[in-house]
Short mmCIF file of C-alpha atoms in Angstrom, two decimals:
data_model
loop_
_atom_site.label_atom_id
_atom_site.label_comp_id
_atom_site.label_asym_id
_atom_site.label_seq_id
_atom_site.Cartn_x
_atom_site.Cartn_y
_atom_site.Cartn_z
CA MET G 1 83.35 86.58 42.77
CA TYR G 2 84.89 83.29 43.90
CA GLY G 3 85.12 81.24 47.04
CA TYR G 4 88.48 82.63 47.81
CA THR G 5 87.73 86.27 47.28
CA PRO G 6 87.14 87.12 50.91
CA ASN G 7 90.43 85.56 51.76
CA LYS G 8 92.35 87.16 48.90
CA GLU G 9 94.78 89.18 51.08
CA GLU G 10 95.60 86.09 53.10
CA TYR G 11 96.41 84.09 50.00
CA MET G 12 98.55 86.95 48.61
CA ARG G 13 100.45 87.07 51.91
CA ARG G 14 101.18 83.29 51.76
CA LEU G 15 102.16 83.28 48.14
CA ARG G 16 104.54 86.28 48.77
CA ARG G 17 106.02 84.20 51.61
CA ILE G 18 106.49 81.21 49.21
CA GLU G 19 108.17 83.56 46.68
CA GLY G 20 110.48 84.53 49.49
CA GLN G 21 111.22 80.76 50.18
CA VAL G 22 111.99 80.15 46.53
CA ARG G 23 114.41 83.20 46.44
CA GLY G 24 115.95 81.83 49.62
CA LEU G 25 116.53 78.53 47.62
CA GLN G 26 118.32 80.39 44.90
CA ARG G 27 120.55 82.02 47.48
CA MET G 28 121.39 78.56 49.07
CA VAL G 29 122.30 77.18 45.62
CA GLU G 30 124.38 80.36 44.80
CA GLU G 31 126.24 80.09 48.10
CA GLU G 32 126.64 76.30 47.58
CA LYS G 33 125.01 75.31 50.80
CA TYR G 34 124.85 71.61 51.78
CA CYS G 35 122.43 69.60 49.53
CA ILE G 36 120.39 68.13 52.35
CA ASP G 37 119.69 71.58 53.81
CA ILE G 38 118.52 72.88 50.49
CA LEU G 39 116.19 69.72 50.17
CA THR G 40 114.71 70.50 53.54
CA GLN G 41 113.78 74.00 52.26
CA VAL G 42 112.38 72.61 49.04
CA SER G 43 110.13 70.26 51.13
CA ALA G 44 109.01 73.29 53.22
CA ALA G 45 108.16 75.32 50.08
CA THR G 46 106.31 72.36 48.58
CA ARG G 47 104.21 71.92 51.70
CA ALA G 48 103.37 75.68 51.71
CA LEU G 49 102.24 75.50 48.14
CA GLN G 50 100.10 72.39 48.81
CA SER G 51 98.58 74.05 51.82
CA VAL G 52 97.63 77.06 49.62
CA ALA G 53 96.05 74.55 47.18
CA LEU G 54 94.14 72.85 49.93
CA GLY G 55 92.74 76.20 51.16
CA LEU G 56 91.62 77.20 47.62
CA MET G 57 90.08 73.80 47.11
CA GLU G 58 88.07 74.10 50.41
CA ASP G 59 86.98 77.70 49.35
CA HIS G 60 85.96 76.41 45.88
CA LEU G 61 83.83 73.45 47.15
CA GLY G 62 82.18 75.68 49.83
CA HIS G 63 81.26 78.35 47.36
CA CYS G 64 81.29 77.51 43.65
CA VAL G 65 80.51 73.82 43.93
CA THR G 66 77.88 74.31 46.79
CA GLN G 67 76.20 77.18 44.99
CA THR G 68 75.94 75.35 41.62
CA ALA G 69 74.48 72.31 43.51
CA ALA G 70 71.91 74.51 45.24
CA GLU G 71 70.86 75.89 41.84
CA GLY G 72 70.34 72.44 40.53
CA GLY G 73 70.64 71.50 36.93
CA ASP G 74 73.24 69.89 34.73
CA THR G 75 76.15 72.22 35.61
CA ALA G 76 76.52 70.65 39.17
CA ALA G 77 77.82 67.46 37.79
CA ALA G 78 80.31 69.26 35.50
CA LYS G 79 81.50 71.28 38.49
CA VAL G 80 82.08 68.15 40.47
CA ARG G 81 84.00 66.49 37.68
CA GLU G 82 86.11 69.63 37.33
CA ALA G 83 86.95 69.74 41.06
CA SER G 84 87.75 66.02 41.02
CA ASP G 85 90.15 66.39 38.28
CA ALA G 86 91.83 69.28 40.15
CA ILE G 87 91.95 67.05 43.34
CA ALA G 88 93.56 64.19 41.25
CA ARG G 89 96.27 66.66 39.98
CA LEU G 90 96.96 67.73 43.60
CA VAL G 91 97.26 64.13 44.93
CA ARG G 92 99.50 63.12 41.98
CA SER G 93 101.81 66.19 42.19
CA MET W 1 132.05 71.32 46.63
CA TYR W 2 128.82 69.29 46.37
CA GLY W 3 127.11 66.96 43.91
CA TYR W 4 124.99 69.81 42.39
CA THR W 5 127.87 72.27 41.99
CA PRO W 6 128.58 71.46 38.29
CA ASN W 7 124.81 71.88 37.60
CA LYS W 8 124.49 75.13 39.70
CA GLU W 9 123.56 77.37 36.92
CA GLU W 10 120.88 74.91 35.71
CA TYR W 11 119.26 74.82 39.27
CA MET W 12 119.34 78.66 39.42
CA ARG W 13 117.57 78.90 36.13
CA ARG W 14 114.87 76.36 37.25
CA LEU W 15 114.42 78.19 40.62
CA ARG W 16 114.07 81.53 38.90
CA ARG W 17 111.31 80.01 36.66
CA ILE W 18 109.53 78.67 39.74
CA GLU W 19 109.82 82.13 41.40
CA GLY W 20 108.11 83.42 38.21
CA GLN W 21 105.38 80.83 38.59
CA VAL W 22 104.74 81.92 42.18
CA ARG W 23 104.53 85.51 41.14
CA GLY W 24 102.14 84.51 38.33
CA LEU W 25 100.04 82.83 41.09
CA GLN W 26 99.95 86.07 42.97
CA ARG W 27 98.73 87.85 39.87
CA MET W 28 96.00 85.31 39.37
CA VAL W 29 94.75 85.81 42.87
CA GLU W 30 95.05 89.56 42.64
CA GLU W 31 92.99 89.55 39.33
CA GLU W 32 90.59 87.12 40.90
CA LYS W 33 91.06 84.32 38.27
CA TYR W 34 88.93 81.15 38.39
CA CYS W 35 89.88 78.90 41.40
CA ILE W 36 90.46 75.79 39.28
CA ASP W 37 92.80 77.66 36.86
CA ILE W 38 94.85 78.80 39.92
CA LEU W 39 94.93 75.19 41.32
CA THR W 40 96.24 73.93 37.93
CA GLN W 41 99.15 76.50 38.22
CA VAL W 42 99.77 75.52 41.87
CA SER W 43 100.08 71.94 40.82
CA ALA W 44 102.61 72.86 38.05
CA ALA W 45 104.74 74.87 40.48
CA THR W 46 104.59 72.06 43.02
CA ARG W 47 105.78 69.53 40.34
CA ALA W 48 108.54 71.86 39.23
CA LEU W 49 109.80 72.15 42.86
CA GLN W 50 109.72 68.38 43.29
CA SER W 51 111.60 67.93 40.11
CA VAL W 52 114.44 70.25 41.49
CA ALA W 53 114.41 68.16 44.63
CA LEU W 54 114.75 64.91 42.70
CA GLY W 55 117.64 66.30 40.69
CA LEU W 56 119.45 67.50 43.94
CA MET W 57 118.85 64.12 45.60
CA GLU W 58 120.34 62.23 42.56
CA ASP W 59 123.34 64.65 42.56
CA HIS W 60 123.72 64.05 46.30
CA LEU W 61 123.52 60.28 46.11
CA GLY W 62 125.98 60.25 43.07
CA HIS W 63 128.52 62.42 44.86
CA CYS W 64 128.38 62.95 48.51
CA VAL W 65 126.87 59.52 49.46
CA THR W 66 128.97 57.53 46.94
CA GLN W 67 132.19 59.32 47.99
CA THR W 68 131.68 58.67 51.67
CA ALA W 69 130.87 55.09 50.94
CA ALA W 70 134.09 54.73 48.85
CA GLU W 71 136.12 56.25 51.73
CA GLY W 72 134.62 53.56 54.08
CA GLY W 73 134.24 54.14 57.82
CA ASP W 74 131.26 55.05 60.05
CA THR W 75 130.20 58.22 58.23
CA ALA W 76 128.68 56.24 55.26
CA ALA W 77 125.91 54.87 57.40
CA ALA W 78 125.15 58.40 58.81
CA LYS W 79 125.06 59.73 55.29
CA VAL W 80 122.50 57.05 54.18
CA ARG W 81 120.36 57.74 57.13
CA GLU W 82 120.47 61.51 56.44
CA ALA W 83 119.61 60.95 52.84
CA SER W 84 116.80 58.56 53.73
CA ASP W 85 115.26 61.14 56.05
CA ALA W 86 115.34 63.73 53.29
CA ILE W 87 113.67 61.22 50.91
CA ALA W 88 110.86 60.61 53.49
CA ARG W 89 110.32 64.36 53.72
CA LEU W 90 109.93 64.50 49.93
CA VAL W 91 107.60 61.54 49.81
CA ARG W 92 105.46 62.92 52.58
CA SER W 93 105.37 66.58 51.28
CA MET F 1 121.45 38.93 49.62
CA TYR F 2 119.99 42.34 49.69
CA GLY F 3 119.83 45.19 52.17
CA TYR F 4 116.38 44.26 53.35
CA THR F 5 117.24 40.60 53.90
CA PRO F 6 117.96 40.92 57.70
CA ASN F 7 114.63 42.71 58.09
CA LYS F 8 112.71 40.34 55.90
CA GLU F 9 110.42 39.10 58.73
CA GLU F 10 109.59 42.59 59.76
CA TYR F 11 108.60 43.60 56.07
CA MET F 12 106.53 40.34 55.81
CA ARG F 13 104.77 41.38 59.08
CA ARG F 14 104.02 44.86 57.81
CA LEU F 15 102.89 43.68 54.41
CA ARG F 16 100.45 41.18 56.00
CA ARG F 17 99.06 43.99 58.18
CA ILE F 18 98.56 46.09 55.01
CA GLU F 19 96.84 43.11 53.32
CA GLY F 20 94.49 43.11 56.39
CA GLN F 21 93.87 46.77 55.89
CA VAL F 22 92.90 46.26 52.23
CA ARG F 23 90.54 43.42 53.15
CA GLY F 24 89.15 45.75 55.80
CA LEU F 25 88.44 48.24 53.01
CA GLN F 26 86.57 45.57 51.04
CA ARG F 27 84.44 44.85 54.09
CA MET F 28 83.69 48.61 54.46
CA VAL F 29 82.56 48.85 50.83
CA GLU F 30 80.57 45.63 51.03
CA GLU F 31 78.75 46.90 54.17
CA GLU F 32 78.31 50.33 52.60
CA LYS F 33 80.10 52.30 55.27
CA TYR F 34 80.34 56.13 54.99
CA CYS F 35 82.53 57.32 52.19
CA ILE F 36 84.74 59.53 54.41
CA ASP F 37 85.45 56.72 56.84
CA ILE F 38 86.55 54.49 53.88
CA LEU F 39 88.72 57.38 52.63
CA THR F 40 90.47 57.71 56.04
CA GLN F 41 91.32 53.96 55.95
CA VAL F 42 92.56 54.29 52.34
CA SER F 43 94.89 57.07 53.55
CA ALA F 44 96.15 54.89 56.40
CA ALA F 45 96.86 51.94 53.99
CA THR F 46 98.70 54.35 51.56
CA ARG F 47 100.84 55.70 54.37
CA ALA F 48 101.63 52.19 55.52
CA LEU F 49 102.75 51.23 52.01
CA GLN F 50 104.86 54.31 51.58
CA SER F 51 106.51 53.58 54.91
CA VAL F 52 107.45 50.17 53.78
CA ALA F 53 108.83 51.71 50.49
CA LEU F 54 110.96 54.25 52.56
CA GLY F 55 112.35 51.40 54.72
CA LEU F 56 113.23 49.29 51.61
CA MET F 57 114.91 52.35 50.08
CA GLU F 58 117.05 53.00 53.18
CA ASP F 59 118.13 49.36 53.25
CA HIS F 60 118.91 49.54 49.60
CA LEU F 61 121.02 52.70 49.85
CA GLY F 62 122.77 51.46 52.94
CA HIS F 63 123.63 48.05 51.37
CA CYS F 64 123.47 47.72 47.62
CA VAL F 65 124.38 51.35 46.67
CA THR F 66 126.99 51.69 49.39
CA GLN F 67 128.62 48.44 48.57
CA THR F 68 128.80 49.20 44.79
CA ALA F 69 130.27 52.62 45.65
CA ALA F 70 132.91 51.13 47.90
CA GLU F 71 133.87 48.64 45.14
CA GLY F 72 134.31 51.64 42.73
CA GLY F 73 133.96 51.32 38.96
CA ASP F 74 131.16 52.26 36.53
CA THR F 75 128.34 50.31 38.23
CA ALA F 76 128.02 52.84 41.08
CA ALA F 77 126.64 55.58 38.78
CA ALA F 78 124.16 53.03 37.38
CA LYS F 79 123.03 52.08 40.80
CA VAL F 80 122.54 55.75 41.76
CA ARG F 81 120.55 56.39 38.71
CA GLU F 82 118.42 53.32 39.30
CA ALA F 83 117.74 54.34 42.94
CA SER F 84 116.92 57.88 41.86
CA ASP F 85 114.35 56.70 39.36
CA ALA F 86 112.70 54.66 42.11
CA ILE F 87 112.77 57.68 44.48
CA ALA F 88 111.03 59.74 41.67
CA ARG F 89 108.37 57.02 41.26
CA LEU F 90 107.75 57.05 45.04
CA VAL F 91 107.55 60.91 45.25
CA ARG F 92 105.12 61.06 42.27
CA SER F 93 102.93 58.25 43.43
CA MET M 1 72.88 54.87 50.28
CA TYR M 2 76.07 56.64 49.33
CA GLY M 3 77.62 58.10 46.16
CA TYR M 4 79.71 55.02 45.58
CA THR M 5 76.85 52.49 46.05
CA PRO M 6 76.00 52.10 42.31
CA ASN M 7 79.86 51.44 41.61
CA LYS M 8 80.19 49.12 44.63
CA GLU M 9 81.10 45.98 42.55
CA GLU M 10 83.67 47.92 40.62
CA TYR M 11 85.37 49.13 43.83
CA MET M 12 85.28 45.67 45.30
CA ARG M 13 87.04 44.36 42.16
CA ARG M 14 89.71 47.04 42.36
CA LEU M 15 90.31 46.47 46.02
CA ARG M 16 90.66 42.68 45.49
CA ARG M 17 93.19 43.36 42.82
CA ILE M 18 95.11 45.61 45.28
CA GLU M 19 94.96 42.81 47.89
CA GLY M 20 96.54 40.58 45.19
CA GLN M 21 99.30 43.20 44.63
CA VAL M 22 100.07 43.30 48.38
CA ARG M 23 100.19 39.47 48.45
CA GLY M 24 102.57 39.63 45.45
CA LEU M 25 104.79 41.93 47.47
CA GLN M 26 104.91 39.52 50.28
CA ARG M 27 105.94 36.78 47.81
CA MET M 28 108.71 39.11 46.37
CA VAL M 29 110.11 39.72 49.95
CA GLU M 30 109.77 36.03 50.84
CA GLU M 31 111.76 35.05 47.74
CA GLU M 32 114.26 37.86 48.24
CA LYS M 33 113.68 39.61 44.94
CA TYR M 34 115.67 42.73 44.05
CA CYS M 35 114.78 45.77 46.18
CA ILE M 36 114.24 48.07 43.23
CA ASP M 37 111.68 45.61 41.67
CA ILE M 38 109.84 45.41 44.93
CA LEU M 39 109.80 49.26 45.13
CA THR M 40 108.31 49.43 41.63
CA GLN M 41 105.51 47.19 42.77
CA VAL M 42 104.98 49.22 45.97
CA SER M 43 104.56 52.33 43.81
CA ALA M 44 102.08 50.57 41.56
CA ALA M 45 100.01 49.39 44.63
CA THR M 46 100.12 52.96 46.10
CA ARG M 47 98.95 54.45 42.83
CA ALA M 48 96.07 51.95 42.68
CA LEU M 49 94.96 52.78 46.22
CA GLN M 50 95.04 56.53 45.48
CA SER M 51 93.05 55.97 42.28
CA VAL M 52 90.36 54.16 44.46
CA ALA M 53 90.39 57.18 46.91
CA LEU M 54 90.08 59.68 44.04
CA GLY M 55 87.03 57.77 42.65
CA LEU M 56 85.35 57.58 46.15
CA MET M 57 85.94 61.32 46.61
CA GLU M 58 84.36 62.14 43.23
CA ASP M 59 81.31 59.93 44.00
CA HIS M 60 81.13 61.58 47.48
CA LEU M 61 81.26 65.13 46.06
CA GLY M 62 78.76 64.29 43.30
CA HIS M 63 76.25 62.71 45.66
CA CYS M 64 76.56 63.39 49.45
CA VAL M 65 78.01 66.97 49.15
CA THR M 66 75.90 68.00 46.26
CA GLN M 67 72.67 66.70 47.81
CA THR M 68 73.37 68.34 51.12
CA ALA M 69 74.14 71.64 49.28
CA ALA M 70 70.78 71.30 47.29
CA GLU M 71 68.92 70.85 50.65
CA GLY M 72 70.55 74.07 51.97
CA GLY M 73 70.98 74.68 55.68
CA ASP M 74 73.96 74.48 57.98
CA THR M 75 75.05 70.94 57.19
CA ALA M 76 76.42 71.88 53.70
CA ALA M 77 79.34 73.81 55.28
CA ALA M 78 80.04 70.85 57.62
CA LYS M 79 80.09 68.41 54.71
CA VAL M 80 82.52 70.70 52.72
CA ARG M 81 84.79 70.89 55.75
CA GLU M 82 84.73 67.08 56.18
CA ALA M 83 85.48 66.53 52.53
CA SER M 84 88.32 69.06 52.56
CA ASP M 85 89.89 67.39 55.55
CA ALA M 86 89.76 64.06 53.67
CA ILE M 87 91.35 65.68 50.61
CA ALA M 88 94.09 67.10 52.85
CA ARG M 89 94.80 63.53 54.14
CA LEU M 90 94.96 62.20 50.66
CA VAL M 91 97.36 64.96 49.34
CA ARG M 92 99.61 64.53 52.40
CA SER M 93 99.70 60.69 52.29
#
């Protein structure tokens, strides 16, 4: 069980909505909509994905990282490093 | 006809691949995969979307903006402003 | 003469303000301020830098790229490619 | 004492380097260097600032957040929320 498990249905709902946004983008390209209008929708889908990522990260810090820290021992440092690497990937993507 | 029209099939192919990535994310959440592994895939999908956006922007600058500029007149400035607003949305998303 | 030349003083003013923000960050680290407060200021300085970049890009598109396009010839495509590479660096940083 | 305290000198050194980069940007604008070359340096300074932020965040998670979690109690959740808000500001800036 992970930090996001209690919110699983909510994440599924958001990811299905993002899938719909990406299919909408395919339709816009197919129907040759104006470039700038497509770009606006790409930005919206990107922001929605990042918002999912930020939610998953908060759940992860509040559950997996916090729990490992409470248990003490060497794994806490490894968990912090792993989370920090994931944060760096988010910031740089 | 827009700047991206000659590359339409390529963009469709990339957007279908991103749709697959988003469906893969739903599967990962459904099967309760490890948070960090999901985050890695969210970063990959985000980067793929941004890469589509950068391609569309280059096609737009090289076609719509360039053509309007070559025609001269007042619309060139409006096109530059519109493109700059789209770039700002990309940078901030 | 470049697109940003008429706005040179305004850019100088903004960059001096960012220099002040970075010196403020040094002071916060020196005086061992709370990590999260330092991070808030780093985000503010980052946004200010990106805002300068977006302004310079708009000036560049509206002057150098537009002018080259109006003149026609092969250099227009090279200018668009160069601007697109710079936009990609901004989006990915 | 905070997570970054043992690395204080290293952060000071990096922030002084970024201050130098911002002063270099002022010089480039003053001497009217080519827009794209200025933009390349803005991207470099932005990345350097984000790298400082990612380091501070890792130190914060590994010290303040971990320690609060180990102590247990209600403050752990508040610390996680505060860190998550800071991560969101980084991702969106």
